[in-house]
mmCIF file of C-alpha atoms and ligand atoms in Angstrom:
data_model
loop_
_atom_site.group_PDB
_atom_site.id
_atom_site.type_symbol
_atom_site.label_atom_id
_atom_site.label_comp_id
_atom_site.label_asym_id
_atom_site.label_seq_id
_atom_site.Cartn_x
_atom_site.Cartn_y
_atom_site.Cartn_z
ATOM 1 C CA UNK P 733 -55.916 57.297 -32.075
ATOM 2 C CA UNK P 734 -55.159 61.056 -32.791
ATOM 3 C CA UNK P 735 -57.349 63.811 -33.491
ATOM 4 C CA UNK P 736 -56.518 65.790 -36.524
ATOM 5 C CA UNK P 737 -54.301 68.454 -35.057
ATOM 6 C CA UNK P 738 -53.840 67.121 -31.696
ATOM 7 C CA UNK P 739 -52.202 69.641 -28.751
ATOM 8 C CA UNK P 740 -48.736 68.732 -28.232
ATOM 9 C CA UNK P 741 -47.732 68.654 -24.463
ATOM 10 C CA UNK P 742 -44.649 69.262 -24.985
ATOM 11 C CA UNK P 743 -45.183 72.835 -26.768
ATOM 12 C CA UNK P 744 -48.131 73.789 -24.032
ATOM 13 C CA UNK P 745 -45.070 72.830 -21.308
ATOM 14 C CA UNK P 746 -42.329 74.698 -23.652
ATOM 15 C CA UNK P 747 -44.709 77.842 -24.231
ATOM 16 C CA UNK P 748 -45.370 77.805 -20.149
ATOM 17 C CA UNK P 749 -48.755 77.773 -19.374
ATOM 18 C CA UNK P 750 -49.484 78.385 -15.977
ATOM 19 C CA UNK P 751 -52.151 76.299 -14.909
ATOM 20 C CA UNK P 752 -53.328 73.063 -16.389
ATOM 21 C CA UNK P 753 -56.061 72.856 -18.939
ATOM 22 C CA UNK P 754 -58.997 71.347 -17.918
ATOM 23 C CA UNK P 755 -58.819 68.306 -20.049
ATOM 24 C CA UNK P 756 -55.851 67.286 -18.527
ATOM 25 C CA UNK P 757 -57.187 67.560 -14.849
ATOM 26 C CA UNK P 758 -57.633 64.106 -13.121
ATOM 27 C CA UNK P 759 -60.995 63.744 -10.963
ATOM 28 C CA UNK P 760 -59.573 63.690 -7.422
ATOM 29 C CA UNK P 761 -60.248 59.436 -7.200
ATOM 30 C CA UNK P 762 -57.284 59.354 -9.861
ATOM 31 C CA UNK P 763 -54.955 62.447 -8.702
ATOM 32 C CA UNK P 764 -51.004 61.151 -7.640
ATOM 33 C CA UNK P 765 -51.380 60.931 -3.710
ATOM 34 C CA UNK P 766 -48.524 63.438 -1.890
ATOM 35 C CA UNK P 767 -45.523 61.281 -1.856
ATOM 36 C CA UNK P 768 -44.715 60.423 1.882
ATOM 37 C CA UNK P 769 -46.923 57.556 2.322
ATOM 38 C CA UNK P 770 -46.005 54.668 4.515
ATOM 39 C CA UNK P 771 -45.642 51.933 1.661
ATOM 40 C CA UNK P 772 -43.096 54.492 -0.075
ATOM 41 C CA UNK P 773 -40.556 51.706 2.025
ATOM 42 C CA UNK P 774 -41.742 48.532 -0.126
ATOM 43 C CA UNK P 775 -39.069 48.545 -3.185
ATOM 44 C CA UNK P 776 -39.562 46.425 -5.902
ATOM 45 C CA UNK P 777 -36.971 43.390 -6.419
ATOM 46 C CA UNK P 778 -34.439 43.668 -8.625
ATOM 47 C CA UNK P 779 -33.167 39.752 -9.957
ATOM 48 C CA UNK P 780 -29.923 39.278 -11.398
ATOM 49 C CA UNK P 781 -30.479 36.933 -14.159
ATOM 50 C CA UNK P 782 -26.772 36.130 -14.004
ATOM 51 C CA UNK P 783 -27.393 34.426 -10.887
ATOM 52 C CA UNK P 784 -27.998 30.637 -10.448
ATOM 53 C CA UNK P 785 -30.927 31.302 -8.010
ATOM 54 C CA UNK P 786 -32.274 33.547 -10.842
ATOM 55 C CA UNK P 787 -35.415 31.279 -11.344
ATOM 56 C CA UNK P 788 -36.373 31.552 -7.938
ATOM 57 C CA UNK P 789 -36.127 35.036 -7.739
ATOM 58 C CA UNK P 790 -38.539 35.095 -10.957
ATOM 59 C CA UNK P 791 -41.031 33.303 -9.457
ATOM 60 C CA UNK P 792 -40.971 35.557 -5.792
ATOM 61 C CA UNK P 793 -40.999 38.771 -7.720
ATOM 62 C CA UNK P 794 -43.806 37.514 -10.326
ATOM 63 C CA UNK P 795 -45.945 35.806 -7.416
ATOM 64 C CA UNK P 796 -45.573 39.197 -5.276
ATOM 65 C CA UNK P 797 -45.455 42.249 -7.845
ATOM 66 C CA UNK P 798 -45.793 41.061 -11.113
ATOM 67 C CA UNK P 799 -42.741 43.721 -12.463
ATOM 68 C CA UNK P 800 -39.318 43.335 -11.037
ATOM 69 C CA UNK P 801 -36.047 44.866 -12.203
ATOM 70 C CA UNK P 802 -33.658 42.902 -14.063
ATOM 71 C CA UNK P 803 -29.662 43.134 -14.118
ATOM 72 C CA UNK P 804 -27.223 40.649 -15.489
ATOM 73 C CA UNK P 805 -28.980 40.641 -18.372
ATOM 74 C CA UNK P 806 -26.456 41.084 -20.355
ATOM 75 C CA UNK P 807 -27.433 43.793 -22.565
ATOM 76 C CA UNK P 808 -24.605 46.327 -23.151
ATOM 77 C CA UNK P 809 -25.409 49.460 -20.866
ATOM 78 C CA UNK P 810 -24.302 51.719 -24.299
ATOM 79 C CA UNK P 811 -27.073 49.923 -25.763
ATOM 80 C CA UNK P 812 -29.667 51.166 -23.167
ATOM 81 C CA UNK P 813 -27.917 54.721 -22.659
ATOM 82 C CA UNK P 814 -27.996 54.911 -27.243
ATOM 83 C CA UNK P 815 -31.934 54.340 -27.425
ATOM 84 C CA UNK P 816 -32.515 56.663 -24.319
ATOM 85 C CA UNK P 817 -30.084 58.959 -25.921
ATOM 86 C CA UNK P 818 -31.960 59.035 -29.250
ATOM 87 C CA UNK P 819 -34.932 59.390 -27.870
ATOM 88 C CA UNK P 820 -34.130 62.438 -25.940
ATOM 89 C CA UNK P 821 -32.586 63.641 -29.449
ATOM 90 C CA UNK P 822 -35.849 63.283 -31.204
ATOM 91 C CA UNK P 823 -37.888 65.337 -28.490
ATOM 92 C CA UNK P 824 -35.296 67.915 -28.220
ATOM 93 C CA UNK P 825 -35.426 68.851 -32.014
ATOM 94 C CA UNK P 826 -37.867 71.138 -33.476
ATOM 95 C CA UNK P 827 -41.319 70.661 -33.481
ATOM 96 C CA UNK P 828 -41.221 71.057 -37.553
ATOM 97 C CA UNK P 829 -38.848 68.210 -38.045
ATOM 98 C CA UNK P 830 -40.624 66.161 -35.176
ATOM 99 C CA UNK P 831 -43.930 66.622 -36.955
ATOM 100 C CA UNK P 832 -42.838 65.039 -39.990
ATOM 101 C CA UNK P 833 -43.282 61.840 -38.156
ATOM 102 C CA UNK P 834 -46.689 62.461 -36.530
ATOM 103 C CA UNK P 835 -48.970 59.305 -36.353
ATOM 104 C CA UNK P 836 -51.160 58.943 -38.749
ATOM 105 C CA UNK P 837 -54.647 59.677 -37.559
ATOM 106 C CA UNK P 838 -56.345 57.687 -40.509
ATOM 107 C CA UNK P 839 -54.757 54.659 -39.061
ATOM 108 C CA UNK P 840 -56.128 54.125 -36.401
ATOM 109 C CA UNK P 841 -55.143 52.972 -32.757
ATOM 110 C CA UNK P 842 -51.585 52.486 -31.740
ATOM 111 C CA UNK P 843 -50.609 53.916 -35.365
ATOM 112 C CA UNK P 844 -47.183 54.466 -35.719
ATOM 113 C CA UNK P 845 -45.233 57.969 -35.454
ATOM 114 C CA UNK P 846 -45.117 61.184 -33.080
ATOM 115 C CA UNK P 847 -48.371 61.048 -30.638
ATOM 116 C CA UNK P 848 -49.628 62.679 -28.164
ATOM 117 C CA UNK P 849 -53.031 60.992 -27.045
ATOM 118 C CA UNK P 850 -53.954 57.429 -27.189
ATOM 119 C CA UNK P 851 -58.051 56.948 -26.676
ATOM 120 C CA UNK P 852 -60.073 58.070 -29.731
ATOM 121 C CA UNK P 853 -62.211 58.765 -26.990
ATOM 122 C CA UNK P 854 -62.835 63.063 -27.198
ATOM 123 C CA UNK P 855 -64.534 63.142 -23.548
ATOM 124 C CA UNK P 856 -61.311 60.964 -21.695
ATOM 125 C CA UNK P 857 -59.042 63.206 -19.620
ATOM 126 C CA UNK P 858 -55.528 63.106 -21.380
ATOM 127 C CA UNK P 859 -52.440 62.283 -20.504
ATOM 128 C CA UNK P 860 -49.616 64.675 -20.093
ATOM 129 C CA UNK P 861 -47.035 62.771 -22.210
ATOM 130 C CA UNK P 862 -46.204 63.046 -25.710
ATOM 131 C CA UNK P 863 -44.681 59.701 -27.509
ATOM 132 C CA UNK P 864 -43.007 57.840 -30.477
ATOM 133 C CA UNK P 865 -44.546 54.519 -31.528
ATOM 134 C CA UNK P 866 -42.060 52.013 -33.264
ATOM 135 C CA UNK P 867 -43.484 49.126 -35.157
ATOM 136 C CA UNK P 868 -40.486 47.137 -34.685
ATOM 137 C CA UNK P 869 -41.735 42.832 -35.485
ATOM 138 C CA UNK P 870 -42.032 41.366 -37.147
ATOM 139 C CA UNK P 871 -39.566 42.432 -39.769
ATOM 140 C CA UNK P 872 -42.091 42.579 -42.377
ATOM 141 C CA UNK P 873 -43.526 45.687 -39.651
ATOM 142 C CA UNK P 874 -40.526 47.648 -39.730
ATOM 143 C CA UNK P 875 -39.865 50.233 -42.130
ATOM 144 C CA UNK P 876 -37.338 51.940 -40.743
ATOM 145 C CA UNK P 877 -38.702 55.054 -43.286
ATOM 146 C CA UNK P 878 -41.587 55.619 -40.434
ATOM 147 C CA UNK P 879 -39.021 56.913 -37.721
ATOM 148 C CA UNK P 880 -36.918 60.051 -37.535
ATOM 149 C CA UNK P 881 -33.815 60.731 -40.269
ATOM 150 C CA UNK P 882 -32.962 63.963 -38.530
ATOM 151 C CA UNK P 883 -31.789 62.291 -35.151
ATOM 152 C CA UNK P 884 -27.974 60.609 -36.333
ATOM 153 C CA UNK P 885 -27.920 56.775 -35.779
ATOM 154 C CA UNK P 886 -31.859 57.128 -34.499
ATOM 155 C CA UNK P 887 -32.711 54.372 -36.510
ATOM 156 C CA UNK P 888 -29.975 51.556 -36.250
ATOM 157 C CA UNK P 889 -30.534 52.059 -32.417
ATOM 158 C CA UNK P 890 -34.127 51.113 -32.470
ATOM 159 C CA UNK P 891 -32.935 48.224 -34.937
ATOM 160 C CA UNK P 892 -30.276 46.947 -32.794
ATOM 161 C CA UNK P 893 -32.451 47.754 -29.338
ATOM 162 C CA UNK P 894 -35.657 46.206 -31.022
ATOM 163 C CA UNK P 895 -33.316 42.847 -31.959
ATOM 164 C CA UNK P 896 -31.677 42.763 -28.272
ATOM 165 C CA UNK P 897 -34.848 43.327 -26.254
ATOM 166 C CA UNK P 898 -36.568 39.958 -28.130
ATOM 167 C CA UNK P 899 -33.934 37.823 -26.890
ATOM 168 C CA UNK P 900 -34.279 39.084 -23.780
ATOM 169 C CA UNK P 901 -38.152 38.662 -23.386
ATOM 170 C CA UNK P 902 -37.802 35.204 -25.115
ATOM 171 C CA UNK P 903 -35.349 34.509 -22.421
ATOM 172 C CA UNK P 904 -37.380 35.683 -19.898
ATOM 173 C CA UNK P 905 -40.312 34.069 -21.221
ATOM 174 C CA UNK P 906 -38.695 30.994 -20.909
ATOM 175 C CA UNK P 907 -37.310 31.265 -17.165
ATOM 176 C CA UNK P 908 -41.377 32.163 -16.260
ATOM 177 C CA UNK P 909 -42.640 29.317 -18.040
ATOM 178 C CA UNK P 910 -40.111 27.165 -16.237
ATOM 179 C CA UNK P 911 -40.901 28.516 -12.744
ATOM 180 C CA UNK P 912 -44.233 27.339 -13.500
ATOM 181 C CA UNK P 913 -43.148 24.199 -14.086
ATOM 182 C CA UNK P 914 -44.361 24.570 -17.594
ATOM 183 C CA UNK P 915 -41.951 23.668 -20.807
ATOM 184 C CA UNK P 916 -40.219 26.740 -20.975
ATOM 185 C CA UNK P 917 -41.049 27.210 -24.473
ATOM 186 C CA UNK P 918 -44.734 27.096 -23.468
ATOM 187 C CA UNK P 919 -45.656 31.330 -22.766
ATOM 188 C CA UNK P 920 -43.534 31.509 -26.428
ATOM 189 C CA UNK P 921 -45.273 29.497 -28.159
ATOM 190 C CA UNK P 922 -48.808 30.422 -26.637
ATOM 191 C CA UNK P 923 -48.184 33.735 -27.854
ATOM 192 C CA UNK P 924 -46.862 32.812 -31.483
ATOM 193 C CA UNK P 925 -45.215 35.285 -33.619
ATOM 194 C CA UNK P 926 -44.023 38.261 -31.581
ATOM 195 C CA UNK P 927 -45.719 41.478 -32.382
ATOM 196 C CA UNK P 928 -43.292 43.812 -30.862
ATOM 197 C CA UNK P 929 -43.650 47.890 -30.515
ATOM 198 C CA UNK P 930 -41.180 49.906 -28.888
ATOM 199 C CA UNK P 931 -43.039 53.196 -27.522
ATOM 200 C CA UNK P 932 -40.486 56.157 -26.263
ATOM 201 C CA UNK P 933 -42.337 58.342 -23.894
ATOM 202 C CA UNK P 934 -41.614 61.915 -22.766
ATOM 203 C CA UNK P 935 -43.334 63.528 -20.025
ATOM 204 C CA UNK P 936 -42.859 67.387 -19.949
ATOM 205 C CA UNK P 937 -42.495 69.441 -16.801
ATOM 206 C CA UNK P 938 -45.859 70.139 -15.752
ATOM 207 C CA UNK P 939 -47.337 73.626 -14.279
ATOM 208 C CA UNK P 940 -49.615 71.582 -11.835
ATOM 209 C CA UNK P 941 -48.217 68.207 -11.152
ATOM 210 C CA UNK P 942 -50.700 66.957 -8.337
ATOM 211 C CA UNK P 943 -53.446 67.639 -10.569
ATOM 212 C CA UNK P 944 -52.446 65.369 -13.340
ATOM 213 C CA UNK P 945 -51.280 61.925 -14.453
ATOM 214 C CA UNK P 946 -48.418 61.447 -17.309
ATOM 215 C CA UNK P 947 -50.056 57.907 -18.008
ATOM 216 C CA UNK P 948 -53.237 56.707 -16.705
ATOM 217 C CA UNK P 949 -53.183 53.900 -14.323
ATOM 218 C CA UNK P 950 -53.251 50.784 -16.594
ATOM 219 C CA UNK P 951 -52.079 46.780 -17.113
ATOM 220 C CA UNK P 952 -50.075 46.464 -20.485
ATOM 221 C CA UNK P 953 -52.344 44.275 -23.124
ATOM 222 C CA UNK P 954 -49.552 41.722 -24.470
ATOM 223 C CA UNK P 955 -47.413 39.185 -22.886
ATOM 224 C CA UNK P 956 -44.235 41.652 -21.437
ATOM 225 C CA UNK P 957 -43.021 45.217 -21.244
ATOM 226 C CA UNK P 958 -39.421 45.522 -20.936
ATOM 227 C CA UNK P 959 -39.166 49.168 -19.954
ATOM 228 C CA UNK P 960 -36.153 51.438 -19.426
ATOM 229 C CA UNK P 961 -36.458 55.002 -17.776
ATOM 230 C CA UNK P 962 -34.171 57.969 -17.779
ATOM 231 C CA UNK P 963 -33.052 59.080 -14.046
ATOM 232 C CA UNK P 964 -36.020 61.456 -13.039
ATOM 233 C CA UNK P 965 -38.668 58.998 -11.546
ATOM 234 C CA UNK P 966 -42.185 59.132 -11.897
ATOM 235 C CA UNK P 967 -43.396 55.460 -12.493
ATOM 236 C CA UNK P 968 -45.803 54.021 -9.801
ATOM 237 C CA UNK P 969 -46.948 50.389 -9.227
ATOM 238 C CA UNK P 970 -50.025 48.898 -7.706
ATOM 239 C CA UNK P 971 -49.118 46.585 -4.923
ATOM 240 C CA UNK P 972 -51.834 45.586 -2.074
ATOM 241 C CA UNK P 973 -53.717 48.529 -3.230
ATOM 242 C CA UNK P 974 -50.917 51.475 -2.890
ATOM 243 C CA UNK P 975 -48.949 53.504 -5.225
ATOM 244 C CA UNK P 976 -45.007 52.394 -5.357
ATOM 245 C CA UNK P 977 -42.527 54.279 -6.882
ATOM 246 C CA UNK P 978 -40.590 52.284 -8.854
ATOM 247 C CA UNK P 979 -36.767 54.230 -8.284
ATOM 248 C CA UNK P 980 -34.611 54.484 -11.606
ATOM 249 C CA UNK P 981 -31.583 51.759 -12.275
ATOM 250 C CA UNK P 982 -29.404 53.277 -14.908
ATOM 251 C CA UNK P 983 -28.242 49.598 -15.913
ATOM 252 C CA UNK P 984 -31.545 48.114 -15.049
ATOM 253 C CA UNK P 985 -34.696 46.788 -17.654
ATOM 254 C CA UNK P 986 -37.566 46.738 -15.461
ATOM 255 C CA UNK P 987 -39.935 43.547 -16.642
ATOM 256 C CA UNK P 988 -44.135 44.136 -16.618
ATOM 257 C CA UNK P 989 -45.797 40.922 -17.012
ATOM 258 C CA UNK P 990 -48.694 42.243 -19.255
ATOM 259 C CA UNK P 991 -52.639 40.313 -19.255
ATOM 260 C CA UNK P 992 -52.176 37.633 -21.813
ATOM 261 C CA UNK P 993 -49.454 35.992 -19.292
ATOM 262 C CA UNK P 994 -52.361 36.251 -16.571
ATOM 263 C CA UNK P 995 -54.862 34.790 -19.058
ATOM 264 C CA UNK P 996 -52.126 31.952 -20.359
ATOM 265 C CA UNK P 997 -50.873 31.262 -16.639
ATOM 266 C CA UNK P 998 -54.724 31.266 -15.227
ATOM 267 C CA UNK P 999 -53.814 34.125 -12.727
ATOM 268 C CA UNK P 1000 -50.731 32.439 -10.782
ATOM 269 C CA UNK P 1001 -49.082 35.525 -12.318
ATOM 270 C CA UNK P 1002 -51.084 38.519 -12.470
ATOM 271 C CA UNK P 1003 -50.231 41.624 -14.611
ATOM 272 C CA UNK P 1004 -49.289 44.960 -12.415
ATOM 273 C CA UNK P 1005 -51.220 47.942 -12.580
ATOM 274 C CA UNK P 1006 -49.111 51.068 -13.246
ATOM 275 C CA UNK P 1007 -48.988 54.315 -13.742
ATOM 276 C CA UNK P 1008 -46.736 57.469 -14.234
ATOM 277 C CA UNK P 1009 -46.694 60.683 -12.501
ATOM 278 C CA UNK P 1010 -45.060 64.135 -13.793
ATOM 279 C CA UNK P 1011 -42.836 66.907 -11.793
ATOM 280 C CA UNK P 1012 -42.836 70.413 -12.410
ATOM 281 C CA UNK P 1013 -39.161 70.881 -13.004
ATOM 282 C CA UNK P 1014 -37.646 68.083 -15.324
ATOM 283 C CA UNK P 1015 -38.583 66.315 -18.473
ATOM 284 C CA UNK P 1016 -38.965 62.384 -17.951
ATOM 285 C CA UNK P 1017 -37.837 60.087 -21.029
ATOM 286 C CA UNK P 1018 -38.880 56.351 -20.811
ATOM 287 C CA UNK P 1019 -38.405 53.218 -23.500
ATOM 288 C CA UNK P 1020 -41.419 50.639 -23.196
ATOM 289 C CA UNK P 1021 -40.826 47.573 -25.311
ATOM 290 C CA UNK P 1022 -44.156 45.679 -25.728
ATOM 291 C CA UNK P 1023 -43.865 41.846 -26.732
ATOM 292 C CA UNK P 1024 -47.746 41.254 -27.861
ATOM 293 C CA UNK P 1025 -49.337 38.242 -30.218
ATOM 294 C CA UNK P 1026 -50.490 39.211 -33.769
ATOM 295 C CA UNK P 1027 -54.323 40.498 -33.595
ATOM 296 C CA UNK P 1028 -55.674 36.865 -34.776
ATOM 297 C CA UNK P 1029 -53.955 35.314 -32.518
ATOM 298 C CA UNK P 1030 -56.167 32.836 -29.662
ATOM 299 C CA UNK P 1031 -55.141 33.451 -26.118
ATOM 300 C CA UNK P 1032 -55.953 30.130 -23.587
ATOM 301 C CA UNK P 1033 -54.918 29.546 -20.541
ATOM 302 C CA UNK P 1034 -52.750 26.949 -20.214
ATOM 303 C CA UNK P 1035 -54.754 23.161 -19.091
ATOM 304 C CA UNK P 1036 -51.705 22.678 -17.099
ATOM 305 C CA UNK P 1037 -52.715 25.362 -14.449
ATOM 306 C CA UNK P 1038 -56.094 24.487 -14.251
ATOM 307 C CA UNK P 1039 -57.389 21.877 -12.408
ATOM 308 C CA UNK P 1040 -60.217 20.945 -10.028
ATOM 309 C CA UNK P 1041 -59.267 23.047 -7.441
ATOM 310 C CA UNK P 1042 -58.287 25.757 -9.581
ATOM 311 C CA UNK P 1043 -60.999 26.249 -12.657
ATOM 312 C CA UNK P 1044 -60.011 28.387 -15.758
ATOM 313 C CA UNK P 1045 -60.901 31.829 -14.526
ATOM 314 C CA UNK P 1046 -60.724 33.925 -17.652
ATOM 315 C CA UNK P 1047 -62.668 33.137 -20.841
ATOM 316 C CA UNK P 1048 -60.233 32.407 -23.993
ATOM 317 C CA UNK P 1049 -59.539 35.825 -26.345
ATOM 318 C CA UNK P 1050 -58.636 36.628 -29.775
ATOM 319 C CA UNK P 1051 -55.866 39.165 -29.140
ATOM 320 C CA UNK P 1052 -57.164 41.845 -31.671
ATOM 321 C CA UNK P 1053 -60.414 41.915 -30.029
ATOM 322 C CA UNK P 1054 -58.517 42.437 -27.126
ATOM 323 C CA UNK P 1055 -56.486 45.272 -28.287
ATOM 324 C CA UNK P 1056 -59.912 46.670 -29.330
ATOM 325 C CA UNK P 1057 -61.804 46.291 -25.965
ATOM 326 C CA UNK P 1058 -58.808 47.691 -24.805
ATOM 327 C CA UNK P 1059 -59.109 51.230 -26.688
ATOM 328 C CA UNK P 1060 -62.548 51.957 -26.812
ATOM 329 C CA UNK P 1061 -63.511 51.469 -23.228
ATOM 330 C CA UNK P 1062 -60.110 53.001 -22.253
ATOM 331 C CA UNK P 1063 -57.173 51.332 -20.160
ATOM 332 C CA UNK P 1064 -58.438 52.076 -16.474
ATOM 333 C CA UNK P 1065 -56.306 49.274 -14.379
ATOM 334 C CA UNK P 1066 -57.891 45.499 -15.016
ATOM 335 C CA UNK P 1067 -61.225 46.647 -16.087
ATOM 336 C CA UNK P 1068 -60.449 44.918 -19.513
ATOM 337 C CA UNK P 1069 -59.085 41.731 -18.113
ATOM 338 C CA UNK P 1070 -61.453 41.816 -15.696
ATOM 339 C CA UNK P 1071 -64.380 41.301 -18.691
ATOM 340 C CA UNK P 1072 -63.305 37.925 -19.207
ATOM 341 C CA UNK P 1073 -63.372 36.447 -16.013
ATOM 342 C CA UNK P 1074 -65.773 33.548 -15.531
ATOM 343 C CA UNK P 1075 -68.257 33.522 -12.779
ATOM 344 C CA UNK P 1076 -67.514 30.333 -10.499
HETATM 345 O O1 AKG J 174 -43.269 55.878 -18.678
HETATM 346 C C1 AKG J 174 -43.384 54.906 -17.970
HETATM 347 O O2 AKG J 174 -42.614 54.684 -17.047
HETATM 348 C C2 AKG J 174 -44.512 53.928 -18.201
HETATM 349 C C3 AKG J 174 -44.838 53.672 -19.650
HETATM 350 C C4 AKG J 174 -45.920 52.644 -19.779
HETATM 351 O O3 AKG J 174 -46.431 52.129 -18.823
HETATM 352 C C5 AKG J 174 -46.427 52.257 -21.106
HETATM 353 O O4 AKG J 174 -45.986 52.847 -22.119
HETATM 354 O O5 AKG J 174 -47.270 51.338 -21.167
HETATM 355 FE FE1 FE2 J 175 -47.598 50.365 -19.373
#
């Protein structure tokens, strides 16, 4: 949720403080390690769902990382380059015309518009990262009103990008269902309607780097992220406890399985902890598209995966209370997934 008049990181970057304000220091547990560390050589997969061994390849990457990158996925590359392109537009005009769209703080959490802090929470440490939040599905969600007017074509991009990137997680959806051996409608319809946000997120250069984090480590809440990144790098997974940097693909969509697929699949697919870092010299631009259930929706997992030998391990969740746990006790990696296991 935003404060009233929150700081915008992007004008402390742009008026060039030289040292970091203190709420934006990291305690030293949570500080971006130097980079040169052994598991720097572990790269993530990258599938091509164009493939005919595609399935397979979904099943290693989800059973080993939980994110892989995905090409042959048919979604035009002008597409990917327009909504990165706009994005960059919006956060390059004028902080006047950009404030127009500021979320609304009366809203609450995850309110649409210009952000620049997510926890309501006054005493968290902050990230360095302003944002845009799209409420993009269902249609009766999207007003296209809420985004910018001053960026051309801004808003049939996130239209067209918002339509593209459903069929894609739908498809996706299906293919991880199926290498479950589950009816590949079955993560679908588990989640219901598709409550789908598309969150652009710009990281500005930042006068101390090593002391800060441009996103807090974190799982995603929903089902998927489909995420696209600009060509700086700065996005970090948790794999067997170490930071990897996942490297930029221009014609890549990197795929996040998020905690309801780890509550619906009973933990045979586990949501990745992530986290991104910031530079001192460039700007970073990313595109996260969240596919989520509606608030009332029940998560279960799935009787198919659970059996004698393997017991339901996470207690069954109405989504918005979820979403709530989620922003009042902050994201910190699985700490809110890890609430609902059950003791065995
Ligand atoms: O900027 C990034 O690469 C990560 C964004 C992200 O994890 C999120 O918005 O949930
Ligand atoms: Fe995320």
């Amino acid at each position: 949720m935003e404060t009233a008049s929150p700081a915008r990181v992007q004008a402390l970057a742009e008026a060039g403080v030289p040292h970091l304000p203190a709420q934006y220091v990291q305690p030293p547990e949570h500080r971006p390690a130097p980079s040169s560390h052994p598991a720097a050589a572990l790269s993530i997969p990258v599938v091509d769902l164009s493939s005919a061994s595609a399935a397979d390849a979904v099943r290693a990457a989800c059973e080993d990382w939980g994110a892989f990158h995905v090409i042959g996925h048919g979604v035009p590359v002008e597409l990917l380059d327009a909504m990165r392109g706009a994005g960059l537009a919006f956060f390059r005009s004028p902080m006047e015309d950009k404030l127009r769209f500021a979320c609304d703080p009366a809203r609450g959490a995850a309110a649409e518009g210009y952000g620049s802090r997510m926890l309501a929470n006054d005493d968290s440490v902050l990230d360095w990262r302003d944002y845009f939040d799209h409420h993009t599905l269902p249609e009766s969600r999207r007003n296209p009103s809420n985004w910018p007017d001053f960026v051309p074509g801004y808003r049939d991009t996130v239209v067209k990008y918002s339509n593209s990137m459903k069929d894609l997680a739908q498809r996706l959806l299906q293919i991880i269902s199926e290498s479950l051996n589950l009816p590949s409608s079955y993560i679908e319809e588990a989640v219901g309607e598709v409550y789908q946000n598309i969150t652009i997120s710009y990281y500005s250069p930042c006068p101390q780097p090593d002391l800060a984090l441009g996103l807090q480590s974190h799982s995603d809440m929903g089902a998927i992220t489909l995420l696209i990144q600009d060509d700086v790098g700065g996005l970090e997974l948790m794999k067997d406890g170490m930071w990897i940097p996942v490297p930029p693909l221009p014609d890549a969509i990197l795929v996040i399985l998020a905690d309801q697929t780890e509550i619906i699949t009973n933990g045979r697919y586990k949501s990745s902890v992530h986290r991104a870092v910031v530079n001192a010299e460039r700007a970073r631009l990313s595109v996260a598209t969240f596919y989520d259930p509606s608030k009332s929706r029940k998560i279960c997992t799935t009787p198919l995966l659970v059996s004698r030998d393997e017991q339901q391990k996470y207690r069954d969740i109405v989504y918005g209370d979820y979403v709530s746990s989620w922003y009042s006790k902050g994201p910190e990696g699985k700490r809110n997934i890890d609430a609902l296991l059950i003791q065995q």
